[in-house]
mmCIF file of C-alpha atoms and ligand atoms in Angstrom:
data_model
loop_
_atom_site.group_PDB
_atom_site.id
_atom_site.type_symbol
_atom_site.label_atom_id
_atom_site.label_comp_id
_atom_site.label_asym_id
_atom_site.label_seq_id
_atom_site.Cartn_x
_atom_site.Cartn_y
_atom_site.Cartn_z
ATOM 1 C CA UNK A 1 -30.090 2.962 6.679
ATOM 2 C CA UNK A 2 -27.824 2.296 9.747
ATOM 3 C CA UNK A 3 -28.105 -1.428 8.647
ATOM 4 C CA UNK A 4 -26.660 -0.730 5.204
ATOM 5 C CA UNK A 5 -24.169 1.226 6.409
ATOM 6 C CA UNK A 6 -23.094 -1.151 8.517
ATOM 7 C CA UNK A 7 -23.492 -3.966 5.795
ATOM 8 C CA UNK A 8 -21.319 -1.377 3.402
ATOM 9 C CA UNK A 9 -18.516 -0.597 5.885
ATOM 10 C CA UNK A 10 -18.100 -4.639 6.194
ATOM 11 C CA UNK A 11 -17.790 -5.082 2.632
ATOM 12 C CA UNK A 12 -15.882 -2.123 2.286
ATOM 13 C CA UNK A 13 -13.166 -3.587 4.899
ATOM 14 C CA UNK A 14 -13.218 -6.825 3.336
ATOM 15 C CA UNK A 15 -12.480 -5.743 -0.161
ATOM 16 C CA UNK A 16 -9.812 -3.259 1.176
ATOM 17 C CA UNK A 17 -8.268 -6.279 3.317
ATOM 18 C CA UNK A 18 -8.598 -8.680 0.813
ATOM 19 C CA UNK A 19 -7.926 -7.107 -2.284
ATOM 20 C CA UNK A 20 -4.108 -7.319 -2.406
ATOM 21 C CA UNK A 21 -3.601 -11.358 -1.837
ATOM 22 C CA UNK A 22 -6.373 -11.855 -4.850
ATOM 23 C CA UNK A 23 -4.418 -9.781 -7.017
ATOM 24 C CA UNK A 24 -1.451 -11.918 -6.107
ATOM 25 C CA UNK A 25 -2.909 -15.007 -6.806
ATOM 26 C CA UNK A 26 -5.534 -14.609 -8.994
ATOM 27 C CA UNK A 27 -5.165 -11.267 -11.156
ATOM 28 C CA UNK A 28 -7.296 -8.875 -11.869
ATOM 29 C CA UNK A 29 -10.585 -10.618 -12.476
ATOM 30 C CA UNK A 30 -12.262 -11.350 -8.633
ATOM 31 C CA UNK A 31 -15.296 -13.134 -10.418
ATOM 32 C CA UNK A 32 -16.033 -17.108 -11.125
ATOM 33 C CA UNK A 33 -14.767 -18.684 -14.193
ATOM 34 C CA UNK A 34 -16.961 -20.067 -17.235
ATOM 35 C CA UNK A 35 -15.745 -24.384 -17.841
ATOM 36 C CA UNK A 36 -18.441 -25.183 -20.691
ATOM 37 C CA UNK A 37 -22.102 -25.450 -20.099
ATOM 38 C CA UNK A 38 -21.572 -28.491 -18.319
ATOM 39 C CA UNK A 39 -18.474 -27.541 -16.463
ATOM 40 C CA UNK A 40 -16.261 -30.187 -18.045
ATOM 41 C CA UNK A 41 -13.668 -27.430 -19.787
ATOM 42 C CA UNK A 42 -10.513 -28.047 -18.711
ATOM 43 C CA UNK A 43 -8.671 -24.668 -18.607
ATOM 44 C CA UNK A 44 -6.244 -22.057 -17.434
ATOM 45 C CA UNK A 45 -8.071 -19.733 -14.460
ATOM 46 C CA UNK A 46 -7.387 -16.510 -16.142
ATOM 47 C CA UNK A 47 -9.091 -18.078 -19.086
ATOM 48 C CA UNK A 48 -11.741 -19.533 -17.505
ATOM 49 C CA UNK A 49 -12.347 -15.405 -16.378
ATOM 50 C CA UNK A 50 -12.120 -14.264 -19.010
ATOM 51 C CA UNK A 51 -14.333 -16.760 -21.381
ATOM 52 C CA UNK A 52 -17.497 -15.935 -18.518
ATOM 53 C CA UNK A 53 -17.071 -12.155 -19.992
ATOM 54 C CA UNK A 54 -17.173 -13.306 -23.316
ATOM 55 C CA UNK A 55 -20.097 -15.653 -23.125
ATOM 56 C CA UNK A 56 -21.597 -13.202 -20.751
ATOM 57 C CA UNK A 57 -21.867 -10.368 -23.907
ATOM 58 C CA UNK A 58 -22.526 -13.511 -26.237
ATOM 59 C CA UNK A 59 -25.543 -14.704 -24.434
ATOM 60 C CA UNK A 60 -26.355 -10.673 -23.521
ATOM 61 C CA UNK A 61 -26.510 -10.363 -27.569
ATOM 62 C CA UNK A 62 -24.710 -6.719 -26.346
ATOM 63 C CA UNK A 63 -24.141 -4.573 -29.533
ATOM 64 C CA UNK A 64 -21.728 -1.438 -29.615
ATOM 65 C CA UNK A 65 -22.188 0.011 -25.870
ATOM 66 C CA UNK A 66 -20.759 3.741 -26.230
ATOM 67 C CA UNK A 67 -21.196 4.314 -22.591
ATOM 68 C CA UNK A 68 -21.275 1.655 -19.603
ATOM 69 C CA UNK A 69 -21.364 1.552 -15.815
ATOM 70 C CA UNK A 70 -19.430 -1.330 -14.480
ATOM 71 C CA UNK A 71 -21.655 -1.553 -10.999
ATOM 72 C CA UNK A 72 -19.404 -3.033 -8.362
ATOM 73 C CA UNK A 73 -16.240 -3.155 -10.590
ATOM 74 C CA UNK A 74 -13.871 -4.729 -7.781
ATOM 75 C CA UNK A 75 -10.352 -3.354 -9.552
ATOM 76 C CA UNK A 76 -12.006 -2.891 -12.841
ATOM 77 C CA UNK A 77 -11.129 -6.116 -14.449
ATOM 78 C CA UNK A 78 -14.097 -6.207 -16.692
ATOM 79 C CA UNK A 79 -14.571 -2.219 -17.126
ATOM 80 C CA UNK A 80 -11.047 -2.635 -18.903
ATOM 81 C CA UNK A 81 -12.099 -5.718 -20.804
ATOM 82 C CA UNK A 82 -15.175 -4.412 -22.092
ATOM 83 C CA UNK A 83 -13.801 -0.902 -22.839
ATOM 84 C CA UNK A 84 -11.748 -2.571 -24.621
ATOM 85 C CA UNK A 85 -13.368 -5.288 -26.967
ATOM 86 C CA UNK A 86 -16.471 -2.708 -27.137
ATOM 87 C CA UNK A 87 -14.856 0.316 -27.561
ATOM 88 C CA UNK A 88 -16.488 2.170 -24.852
ATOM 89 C CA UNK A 89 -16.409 4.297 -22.349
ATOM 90 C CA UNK A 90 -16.742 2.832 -18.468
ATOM 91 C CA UNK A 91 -17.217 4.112 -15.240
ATOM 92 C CA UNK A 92 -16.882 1.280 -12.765
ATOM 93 C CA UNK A 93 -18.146 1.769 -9.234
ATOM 94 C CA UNK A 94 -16.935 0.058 -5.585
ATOM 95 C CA UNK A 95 -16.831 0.184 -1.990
ATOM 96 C CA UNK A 96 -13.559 -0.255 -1.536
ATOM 97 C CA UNK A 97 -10.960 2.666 -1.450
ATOM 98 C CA UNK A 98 -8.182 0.275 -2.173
ATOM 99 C CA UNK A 99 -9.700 -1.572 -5.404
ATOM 100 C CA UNK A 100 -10.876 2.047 -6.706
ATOM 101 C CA UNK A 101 -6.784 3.081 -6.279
ATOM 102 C CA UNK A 102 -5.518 -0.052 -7.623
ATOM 103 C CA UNK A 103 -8.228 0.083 -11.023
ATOM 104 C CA UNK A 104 -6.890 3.664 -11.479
ATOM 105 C CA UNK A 105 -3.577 2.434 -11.674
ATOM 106 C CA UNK A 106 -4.153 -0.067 -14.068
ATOM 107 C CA UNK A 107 -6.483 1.867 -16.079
ATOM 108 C CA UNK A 108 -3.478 3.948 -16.386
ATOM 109 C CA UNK A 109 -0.818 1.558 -17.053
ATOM 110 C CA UNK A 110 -2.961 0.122 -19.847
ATOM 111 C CA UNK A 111 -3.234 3.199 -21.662
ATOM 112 C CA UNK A 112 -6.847 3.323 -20.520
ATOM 113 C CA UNK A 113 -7.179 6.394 -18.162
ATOM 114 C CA UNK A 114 -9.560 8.332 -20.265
ATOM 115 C CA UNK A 115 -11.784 6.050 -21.047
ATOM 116 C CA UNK A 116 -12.298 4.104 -17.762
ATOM 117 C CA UNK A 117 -12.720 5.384 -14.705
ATOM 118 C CA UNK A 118 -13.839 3.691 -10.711
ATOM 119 C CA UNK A 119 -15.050 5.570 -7.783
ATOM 120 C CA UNK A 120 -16.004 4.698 -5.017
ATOM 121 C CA UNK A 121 -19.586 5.154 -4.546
ATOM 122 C CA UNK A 122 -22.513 2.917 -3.352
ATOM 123 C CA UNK A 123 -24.362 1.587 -6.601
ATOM 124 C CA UNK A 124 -27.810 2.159 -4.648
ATOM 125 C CA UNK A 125 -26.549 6.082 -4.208
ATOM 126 C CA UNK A 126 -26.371 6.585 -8.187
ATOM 127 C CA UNK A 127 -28.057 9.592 -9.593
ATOM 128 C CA UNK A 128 -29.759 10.005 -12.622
ATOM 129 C CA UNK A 129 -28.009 12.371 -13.901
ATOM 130 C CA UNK A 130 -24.544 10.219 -13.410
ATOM 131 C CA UNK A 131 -26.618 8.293 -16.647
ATOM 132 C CA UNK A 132 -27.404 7.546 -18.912
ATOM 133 C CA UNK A 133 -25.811 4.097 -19.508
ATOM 134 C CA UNK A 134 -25.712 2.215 -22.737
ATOM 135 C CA UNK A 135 -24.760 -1.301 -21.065
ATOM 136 C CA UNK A 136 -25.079 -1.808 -17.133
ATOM 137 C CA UNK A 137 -22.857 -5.129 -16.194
ATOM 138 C CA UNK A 138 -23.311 -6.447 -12.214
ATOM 139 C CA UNK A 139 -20.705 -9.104 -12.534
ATOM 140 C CA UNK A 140 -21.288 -10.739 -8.726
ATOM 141 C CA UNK A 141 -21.623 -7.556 -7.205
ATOM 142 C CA UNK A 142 -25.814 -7.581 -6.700
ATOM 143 C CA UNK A 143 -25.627 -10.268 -3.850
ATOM 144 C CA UNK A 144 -23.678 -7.858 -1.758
ATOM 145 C CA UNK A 145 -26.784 -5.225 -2.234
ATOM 146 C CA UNK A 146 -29.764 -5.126 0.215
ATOM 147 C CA UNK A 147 -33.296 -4.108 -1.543
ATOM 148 C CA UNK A 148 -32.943 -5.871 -5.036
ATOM 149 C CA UNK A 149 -35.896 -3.614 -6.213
ATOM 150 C CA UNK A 150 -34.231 -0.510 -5.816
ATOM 151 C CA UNK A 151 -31.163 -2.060 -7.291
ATOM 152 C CA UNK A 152 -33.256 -2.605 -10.618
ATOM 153 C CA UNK A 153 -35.013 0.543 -10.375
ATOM 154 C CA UNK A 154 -31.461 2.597 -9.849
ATOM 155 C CA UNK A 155 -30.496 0.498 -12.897
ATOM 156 C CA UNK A 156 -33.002 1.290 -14.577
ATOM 157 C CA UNK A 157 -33.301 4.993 -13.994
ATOM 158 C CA UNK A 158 -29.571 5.100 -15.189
ATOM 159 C CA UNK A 159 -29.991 3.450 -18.370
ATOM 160 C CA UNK A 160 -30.563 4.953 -21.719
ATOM 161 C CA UNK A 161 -33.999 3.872 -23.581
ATOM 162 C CA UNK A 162 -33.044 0.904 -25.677
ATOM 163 C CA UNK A 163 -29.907 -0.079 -23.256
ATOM 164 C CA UNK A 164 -29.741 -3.224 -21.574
ATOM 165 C CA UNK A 165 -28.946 -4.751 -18.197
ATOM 166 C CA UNK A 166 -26.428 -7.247 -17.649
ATOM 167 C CA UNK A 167 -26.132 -8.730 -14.134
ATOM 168 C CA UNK A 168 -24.980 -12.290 -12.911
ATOM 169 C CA UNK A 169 -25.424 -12.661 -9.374
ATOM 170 C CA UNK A 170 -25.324 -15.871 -6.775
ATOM 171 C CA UNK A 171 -29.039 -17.087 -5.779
ATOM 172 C CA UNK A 172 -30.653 -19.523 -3.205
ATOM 173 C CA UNK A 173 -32.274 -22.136 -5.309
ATOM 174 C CA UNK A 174 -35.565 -21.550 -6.876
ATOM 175 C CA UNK A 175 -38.893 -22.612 -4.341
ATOM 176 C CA UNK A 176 -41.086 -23.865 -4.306
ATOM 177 C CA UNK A 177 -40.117 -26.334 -2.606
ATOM 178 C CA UNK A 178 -39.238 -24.336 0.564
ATOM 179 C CA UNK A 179 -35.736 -23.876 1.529
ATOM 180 C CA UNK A 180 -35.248 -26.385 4.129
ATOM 181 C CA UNK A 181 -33.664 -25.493 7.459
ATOM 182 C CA UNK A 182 -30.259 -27.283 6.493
ATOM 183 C CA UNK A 183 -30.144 -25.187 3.362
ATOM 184 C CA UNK A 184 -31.057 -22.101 5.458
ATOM 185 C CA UNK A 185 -28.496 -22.342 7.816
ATOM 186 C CA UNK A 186 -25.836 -22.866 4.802
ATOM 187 C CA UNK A 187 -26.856 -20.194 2.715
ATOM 188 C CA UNK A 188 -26.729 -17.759 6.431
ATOM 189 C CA UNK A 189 -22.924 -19.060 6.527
ATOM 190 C CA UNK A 190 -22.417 -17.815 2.649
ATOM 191 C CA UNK A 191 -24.275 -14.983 3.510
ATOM 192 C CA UNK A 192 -22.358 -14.360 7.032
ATOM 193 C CA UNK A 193 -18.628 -14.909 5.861
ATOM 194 C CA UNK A 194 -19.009 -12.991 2.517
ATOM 195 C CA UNK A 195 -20.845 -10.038 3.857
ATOM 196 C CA UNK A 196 -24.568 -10.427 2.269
ATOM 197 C CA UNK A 197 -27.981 -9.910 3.020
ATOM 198 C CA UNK A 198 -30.311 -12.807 2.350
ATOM 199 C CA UNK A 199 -29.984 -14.065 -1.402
ATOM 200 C CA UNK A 200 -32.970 -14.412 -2.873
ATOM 201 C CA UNK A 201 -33.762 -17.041 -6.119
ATOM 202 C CA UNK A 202 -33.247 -15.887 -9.665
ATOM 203 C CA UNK A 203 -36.608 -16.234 -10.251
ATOM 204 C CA UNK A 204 -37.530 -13.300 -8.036
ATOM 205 C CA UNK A 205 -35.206 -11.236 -9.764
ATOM 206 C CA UNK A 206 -36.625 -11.873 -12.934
ATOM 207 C CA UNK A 207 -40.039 -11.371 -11.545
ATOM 208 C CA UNK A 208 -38.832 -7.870 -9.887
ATOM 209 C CA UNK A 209 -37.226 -6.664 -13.345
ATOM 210 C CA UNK A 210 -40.346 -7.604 -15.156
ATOM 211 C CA UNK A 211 -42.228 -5.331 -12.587
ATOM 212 C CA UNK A 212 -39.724 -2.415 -12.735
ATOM 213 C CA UNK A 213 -40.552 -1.793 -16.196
ATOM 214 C CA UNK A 214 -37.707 -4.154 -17.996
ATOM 215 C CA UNK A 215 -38.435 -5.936 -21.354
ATOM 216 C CA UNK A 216 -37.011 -8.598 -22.971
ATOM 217 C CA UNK A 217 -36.226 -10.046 -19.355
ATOM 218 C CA UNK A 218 -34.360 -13.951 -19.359
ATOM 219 C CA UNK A 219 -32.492 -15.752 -16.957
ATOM 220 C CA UNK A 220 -30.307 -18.522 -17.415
ATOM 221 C CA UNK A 221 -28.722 -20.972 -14.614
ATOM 222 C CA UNK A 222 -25.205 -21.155 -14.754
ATOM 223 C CA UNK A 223 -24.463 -22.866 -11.905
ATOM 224 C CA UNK A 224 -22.932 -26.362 -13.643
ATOM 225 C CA UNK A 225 -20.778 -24.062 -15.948
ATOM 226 C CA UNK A 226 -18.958 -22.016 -12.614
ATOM 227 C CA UNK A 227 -19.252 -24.372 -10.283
ATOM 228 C CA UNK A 228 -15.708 -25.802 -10.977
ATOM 229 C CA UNK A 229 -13.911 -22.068 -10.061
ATOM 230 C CA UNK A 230 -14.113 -22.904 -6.127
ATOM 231 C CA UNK A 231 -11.773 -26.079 -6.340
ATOM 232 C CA UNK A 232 -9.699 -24.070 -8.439
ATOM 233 C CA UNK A 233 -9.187 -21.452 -5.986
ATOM 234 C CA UNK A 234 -8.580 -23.768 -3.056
ATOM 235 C CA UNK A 235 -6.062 -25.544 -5.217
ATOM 236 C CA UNK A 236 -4.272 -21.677 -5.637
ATOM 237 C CA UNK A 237 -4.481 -20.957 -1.821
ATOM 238 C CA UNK A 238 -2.571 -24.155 -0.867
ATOM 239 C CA UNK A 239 0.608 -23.163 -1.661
ATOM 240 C CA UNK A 240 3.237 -21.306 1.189
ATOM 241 C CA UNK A 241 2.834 -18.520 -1.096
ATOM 242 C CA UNK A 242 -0.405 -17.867 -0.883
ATOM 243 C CA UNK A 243 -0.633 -19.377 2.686
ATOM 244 C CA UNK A 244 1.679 -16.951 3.716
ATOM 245 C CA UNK A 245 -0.435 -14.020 2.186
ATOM 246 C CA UNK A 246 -3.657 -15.215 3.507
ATOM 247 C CA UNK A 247 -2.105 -14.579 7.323
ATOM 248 C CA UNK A 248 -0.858 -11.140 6.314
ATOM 249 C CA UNK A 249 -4.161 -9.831 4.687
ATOM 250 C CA UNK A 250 -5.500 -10.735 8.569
ATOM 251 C CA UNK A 251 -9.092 -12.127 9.936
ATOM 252 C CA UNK A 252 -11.325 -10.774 7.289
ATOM 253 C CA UNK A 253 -9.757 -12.614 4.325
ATOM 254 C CA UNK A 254 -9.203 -15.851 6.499
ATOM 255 C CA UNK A 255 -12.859 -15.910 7.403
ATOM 256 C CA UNK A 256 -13.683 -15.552 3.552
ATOM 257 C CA UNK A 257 -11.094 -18.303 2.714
ATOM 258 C CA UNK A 258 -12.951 -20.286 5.030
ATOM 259 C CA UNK A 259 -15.831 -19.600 4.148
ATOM 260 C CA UNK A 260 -14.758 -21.459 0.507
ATOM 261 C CA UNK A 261 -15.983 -25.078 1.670
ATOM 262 C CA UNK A 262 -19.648 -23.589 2.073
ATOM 263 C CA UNK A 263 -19.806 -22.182 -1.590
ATOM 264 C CA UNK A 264 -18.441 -25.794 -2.649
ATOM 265 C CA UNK A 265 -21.157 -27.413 -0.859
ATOM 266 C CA UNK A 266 -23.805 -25.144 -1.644
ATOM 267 C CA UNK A 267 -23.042 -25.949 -5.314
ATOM 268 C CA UNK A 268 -22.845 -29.774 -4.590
ATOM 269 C CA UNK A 269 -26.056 -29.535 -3.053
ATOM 270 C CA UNK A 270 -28.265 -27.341 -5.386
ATOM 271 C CA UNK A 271 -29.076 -25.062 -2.908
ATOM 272 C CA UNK A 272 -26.742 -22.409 -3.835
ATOM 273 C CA UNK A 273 -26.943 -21.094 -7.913
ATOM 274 C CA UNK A 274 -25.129 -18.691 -10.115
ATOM 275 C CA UNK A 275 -27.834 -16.976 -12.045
ATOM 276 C CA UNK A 276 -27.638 -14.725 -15.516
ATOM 277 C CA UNK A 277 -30.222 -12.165 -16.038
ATOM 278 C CA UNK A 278 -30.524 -10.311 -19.337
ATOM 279 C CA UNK A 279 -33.171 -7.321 -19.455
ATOM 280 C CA UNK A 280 -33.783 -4.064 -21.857
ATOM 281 C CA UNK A 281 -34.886 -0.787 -20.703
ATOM 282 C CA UNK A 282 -37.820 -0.015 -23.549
ATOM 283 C CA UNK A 283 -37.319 2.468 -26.169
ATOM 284 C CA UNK A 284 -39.693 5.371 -25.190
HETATM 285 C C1 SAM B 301 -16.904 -10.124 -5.920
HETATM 286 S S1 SAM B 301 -16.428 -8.475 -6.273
HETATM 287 C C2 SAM B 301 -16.718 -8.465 -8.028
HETATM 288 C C3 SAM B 301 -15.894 -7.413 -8.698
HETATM 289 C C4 SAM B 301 -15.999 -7.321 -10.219
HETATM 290 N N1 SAM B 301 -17.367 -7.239 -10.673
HETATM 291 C C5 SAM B 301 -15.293 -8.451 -10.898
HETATM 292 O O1 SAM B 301 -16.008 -9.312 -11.413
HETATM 293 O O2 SAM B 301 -14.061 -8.475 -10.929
HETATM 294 C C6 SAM B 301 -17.798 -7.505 -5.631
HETATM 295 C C7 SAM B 301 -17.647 -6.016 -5.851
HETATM 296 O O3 SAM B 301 -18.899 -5.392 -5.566
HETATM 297 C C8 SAM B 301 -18.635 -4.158 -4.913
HETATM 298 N N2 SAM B 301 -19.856 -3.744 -4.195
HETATM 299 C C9 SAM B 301 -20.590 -4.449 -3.331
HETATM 300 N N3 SAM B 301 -21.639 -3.723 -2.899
HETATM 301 C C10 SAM B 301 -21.560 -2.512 -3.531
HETATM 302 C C11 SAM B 301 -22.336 -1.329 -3.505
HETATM 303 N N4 SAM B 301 -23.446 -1.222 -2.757
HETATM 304 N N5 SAM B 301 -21.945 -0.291 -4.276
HETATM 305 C C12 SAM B 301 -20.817 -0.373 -5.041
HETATM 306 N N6 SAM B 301 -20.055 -1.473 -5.113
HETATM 307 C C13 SAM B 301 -20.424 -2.545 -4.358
HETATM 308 C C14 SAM B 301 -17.461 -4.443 -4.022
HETATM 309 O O4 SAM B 301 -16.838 -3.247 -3.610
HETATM 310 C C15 SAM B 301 -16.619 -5.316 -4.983
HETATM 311 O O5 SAM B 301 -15.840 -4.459 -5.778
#
């Protein structure tokens, strides 16, 4: 426990630290972006954001969600988005004070206070009775978590028989074979800079969901389809602008900017993956 709370309070600062100089330069979306299957689509960032949510539900065949729990919700980009294009009610969920304020404020501003709200609470705390959930979506918000199983039992104790999981999440490769200790010490630096416990391969998570109880359980790699969002950013940060805003957000959002040369080479060399996992809760 005094581990996670640790772990929590890091992520917690981070986000808080952080949050303003993505807003700046990004928007409101702090995932990847989806270029294609094969990466090759040439497009806009915001875009790019916004087509992974779309292809997300697409690929999630998700059908009229009345009620869903964005699980780490960051400033509630996609809890707006889906309230929106599903007509649904969200409750989206972070560590960080400062996103939770900011989502409130533009859940308000786009005429979407009722519908959606964020807390801040840790996903892992959720009670059962905070349920049930129609549609849970874990847009890169899993790899932050320690204990995946509990993460997929929480989910599904919280979801309503019939609903359906939605959660893309970064991954070590699959093994075997083994991770070698050049690929260990890389995926420690990912893990390090962005506040993480150890990834683990998509595989296991799809093994783990099957043994929670999940039907209906698929994974997909999208690695070659997000792997161009990294260049992008570094592109974004290289202007006085943004420069200027990286030294005023302070050490934790340096370190993370940093840190972006170790996501581009964990892409480049295949030890690093962006996994998709779709799974149903069975109807009772
Ligand atoms: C990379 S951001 C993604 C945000 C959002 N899903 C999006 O795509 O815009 C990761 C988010 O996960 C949240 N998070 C990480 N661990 C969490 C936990 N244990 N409970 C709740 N939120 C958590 C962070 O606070 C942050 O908002």
């Amino acid at each position: 426990m005094g581990n996670q709370a640790g772990l929590n309070e890091r992520i917690r600062h981070f986000y808080d630290r952080s949050t303003a100089i993505w807003l700046d330069t990004w928007g409101e979306h702090m995932h990847h972006g989806y270029y294609g299957p094969d990466g090759k689509e040439e497009k806009d960032h915001r875009q790019a954001q916004t087509d992974l949510i779309t292809e997300f539900l697409q690929w999630g065949h998700v059908q009229n969600p009345a009620r869903i729990l964005d699980a780490g919700c960051g400033v509630g980009g996609s809890a707006r988005f889906l309230a929106r294009v599903l007509n649904a009610e969200v409750l989206g969920l972070t560590l960080s004070p400062v996103q939770a304020e900011r989502a409130t404020f533009f859940n308000q501003q786009a005429g979407l206070g009722e519908r959606v709200r964020v807390e801040v609470q840790d996903v892992l705390q959720l009670k059962v009775d905070q349920g049930p959930f129609d549609l849970i979506w874990s847009l890169e918000s899993a790899e932050h978590m320690p204990e995946k199983r509990r993460l997929l039992q929480v989910f599904y104790d919280t979801l309503r028989p019939g609903g359906t999981l939605l959660m893309a999440t970064w991954c070590h490769r699959e093994t075997p074979p083994a991770i070698m200790e050049k690929e260990r010490n890389l995926m420690q630096k990912i893990e390090h800079y962005y506040h993480l416990p150890p990834m683990i391969s998509l595989g296991e998570y799809e093994q783990m969901a099957g043994e929670t109880g999940f039907q209906e359980v698929k994974t997909a790699d999208w690695t070659n389809s997000v792997a161009p969002f990294w260049p992008a950013v570094v592109r974004s940060a290289v202007t006085w602008h943004s420069l200027a805003g990286l030294l005023r957000a302070g050490w934790p959002t340096l370190r993370g900017a940093w840190a972006m040369q170790f996501m581009m080479r964990g892409y480049r060399s295949g030890a690093l993956r962006f996994g998709v996992l779709h799974a149903k809760k069975p109807n009772l």
